[in-house]
């Protein structure tokens, strides 16, 4: 099982970026999907998460600016980031809890993708 993240980059303040994360391999189904971010010297923090049923939760700092969604048929999750601020600069990681037949639900991490918000 692999998680492949994409969509990071450099954007000006108030700009937008969309991150994608696709799970592939021997997957039963993808339960919770989430995005975390980390800056040097700090812990990895939850940004947003979405359940298989579509329930979402967000960090207070991104509420109203970020949207999380998913395409269950494609095993893909998305993080739409609008009105980006320099404080959003971080390495973003996707996380998925994946059910694998015979093994149960296992958390996986994708590779980080850098998001830099700067003029």
GROMACS .gro file of C-alpha atoms in nm:
model
  119
    1UNK     CA    1   0.000   0.000   0.000
    2UNK     CA    2   0.125   0.345  -0.090
    3UNK     CA    3   0.005   0.700  -0.044
    4UNK     CA    4   0.112   0.941  -0.313
    5UNK     CA    5   0.076   1.310  -0.239
    6UNK     CA    6   0.106   1.594  -0.486
    7UNK     CA    7   0.018   1.957  -0.539
    8UNK     CA    8   0.253   2.155  -0.317
    9UNK     CA    9   0.452   2.454  -0.433
   10UNK     CA   10   0.518   2.823  -0.396
   11UNK     CA   11   0.223   3.062  -0.384
   12UNK     CA   12   0.174   3.427  -0.297
   13UNK     CA   13  -0.029   3.528   0.009
   14UNK     CA   14  -0.404   3.505  -0.052
   15UNK     CA   15  -0.337   3.251  -0.326
   16UNK     CA   16  -0.467   2.894  -0.352
   17UNK     CA   17  -0.326   2.545  -0.381
   18UNK     CA   18  -0.486   2.204  -0.402
   19UNK     CA   19  -0.318   1.899  -0.255
   20UNK     CA   20  -0.406   1.546  -0.362
   21UNK     CA   21  -0.337   1.214  -0.196
   22UNK     CA   22  -0.405   0.880  -0.362
   23UNK     CA   23  -0.391   0.540  -0.198
   24UNK     CA   24  -0.292   0.243  -0.410
   25UNK     CA   25  -0.218  -0.123  -0.361
   26UNK     CA   26  -0.406  -0.406  -0.194
   27UNK     CA   27  -0.673  -0.188  -0.031
   28UNK     CA   28  -0.995  -0.305   0.126
   29UNK     CA   29  -1.124   0.046   0.180
   30UNK     CA   30  -0.994   0.378   0.301
   31UNK     CA   31  -1.145   0.494   0.627
   32UNK     CA   32  -1.031   0.828   0.767
   33UNK     CA   33  -0.810   1.051   0.552
   34UNK     CA   34  -0.629   1.352   0.684
   35UNK     CA   35  -0.370   1.617   0.619
   36UNK     CA   36  -0.106   1.720   0.869
   37UNK     CA   37   0.165   1.981   0.850
   38UNK     CA   38   0.500   2.030   1.010
   39UNK     CA   39   0.752   2.311   1.032
   40UNK     CA   40   1.112   2.260   1.147
   41UNK     CA   41   1.146   2.216   1.520
   42UNK     CA   42   0.775   2.161   1.578
   43UNK     CA   43   0.543   1.867   1.599
   44UNK     CA   44   0.329   1.747   1.312
   45UNK     CA   45  -0.017   1.896   1.357
   46UNK     CA   46  -0.353   1.800   1.215
   47UNK     CA   47  -0.483   2.039   0.951
   48UNK     CA   48  -0.800   1.863   0.838
   49UNK     CA   49  -0.955   1.518   0.829
   50UNK     CA   50  -1.250   1.348   0.665
   51UNK     CA   51  -1.419   1.017   0.741
   52UNK     CA   52  -1.542   0.769   0.483
   53UNK     CA   53  -1.889   0.907   0.542
   54UNK     CA   54  -1.780   1.263   0.473
   55UNK     CA   55  -1.762   1.407   0.824
   56UNK     CA   56  -1.488   1.668   0.847
   57UNK     CA   57  -1.289   1.849   1.110
   58UNK     CA   58  -1.037   2.130   1.078
   59UNK     CA   59  -0.773   2.302   1.281
   60UNK     CA   60  -0.903   2.637   1.404
   61UNK     CA   61  -0.631   2.818   1.211
   62UNK     CA   62  -0.762   2.696   0.874
   63UNK     CA   63  -1.138   2.697   0.928
   64UNK     CA   64  -1.315   2.891   0.656
   65UNK     CA   65  -1.008   2.883   0.429
   66UNK     CA   66  -0.937   2.514   0.370
   67UNK     CA   67  -1.171   2.246   0.240
   68UNK     CA   68  -1.116   1.872   0.256
   69UNK     CA   69  -1.290   1.626   0.026
   70UNK     CA   70  -1.248   1.278  -0.111
   71UNK     CA   71  -1.332   1.055  -0.403
   72UNK     CA   72  -1.393   0.712  -0.255
   73UNK     CA   73  -1.401   0.540  -0.594
   74UNK     CA   74  -1.052   0.673  -0.667
   75UNK     CA   75  -0.918   0.631  -0.311
   76UNK     CA   76  -0.813   0.993  -0.331
   77UNK     CA   77  -0.837   1.280  -0.089
   78UNK     CA   78  -0.802   1.650  -0.159
   79UNK     CA   79  -0.713   1.956   0.045
   80UNK     CA   80  -0.820   2.282  -0.116
   81UNK     CA   81  -0.631   2.567   0.044
   82UNK     CA   82  -0.755   2.920  -0.021
   83UNK     CA   83  -0.656   3.258   0.121
   84UNK     CA   84  -0.318   3.116   0.207
   85UNK     CA   85  -0.105   3.296   0.461
   86UNK     CA   86   0.270   3.287   0.525
   87UNK     CA   87   0.189   3.101   0.846
   88UNK     CA   88   0.059   2.812   0.636
   89UNK     CA   89   0.411   2.746   0.511
   90UNK     CA   90   0.504   2.391   0.607
   91UNK     CA   91   0.558   2.040   0.481
   92UNK     CA   92   0.217   1.883   0.438
   93UNK     CA   93   0.165   1.510   0.490
   94UNK     CA   94  -0.136   1.302   0.401
   95UNK     CA   95  -0.248   1.025   0.628
   96UNK     CA   96  -0.497   0.749   0.564
   97UNK     CA   97  -0.637   0.473   0.779
   98UNK     CA   98  -0.668   0.182   0.537
   99UNK     CA   99  -0.853  -0.142   0.596
  100UNK     CA  100  -0.665  -0.439   0.459
  101UNK     CA  101  -0.831  -0.778   0.454
  102UNK     CA  102  -0.674  -1.003   0.714
  103UNK     CA  103  -0.478  -0.721   0.874
  104UNK     CA  104  -0.734  -0.471   0.995
  105UNK     CA  105  -0.713  -0.093   0.975
  106UNK     CA  106  -0.360   0.043   0.947
  107UNK     CA  107  -0.246   0.408   0.935
  108UNK     CA  108  -0.024   0.507   0.642
  109UNK     CA  109   0.164   0.827   0.568
  110UNK     CA  110   0.238   0.978   0.233
  111UNK     CA  111   0.558   1.158   0.151
  112UNK     CA  112   0.559   1.523   0.248
  113UNK     CA  113   0.492   1.799   0.002
  114UNK     CA  114   0.627   2.148   0.062
  115UNK     CA  115   0.387   2.441   0.066
  116UNK     CA  116   0.551   2.784   0.075
  117UNK     CA  117   0.345   3.101   0.100
  118UNK     CA  118   0.557   3.403   0.024
  119UNK     CA  119   0.556   3.719  -0.184
   0.00000   0.00000   0.00000
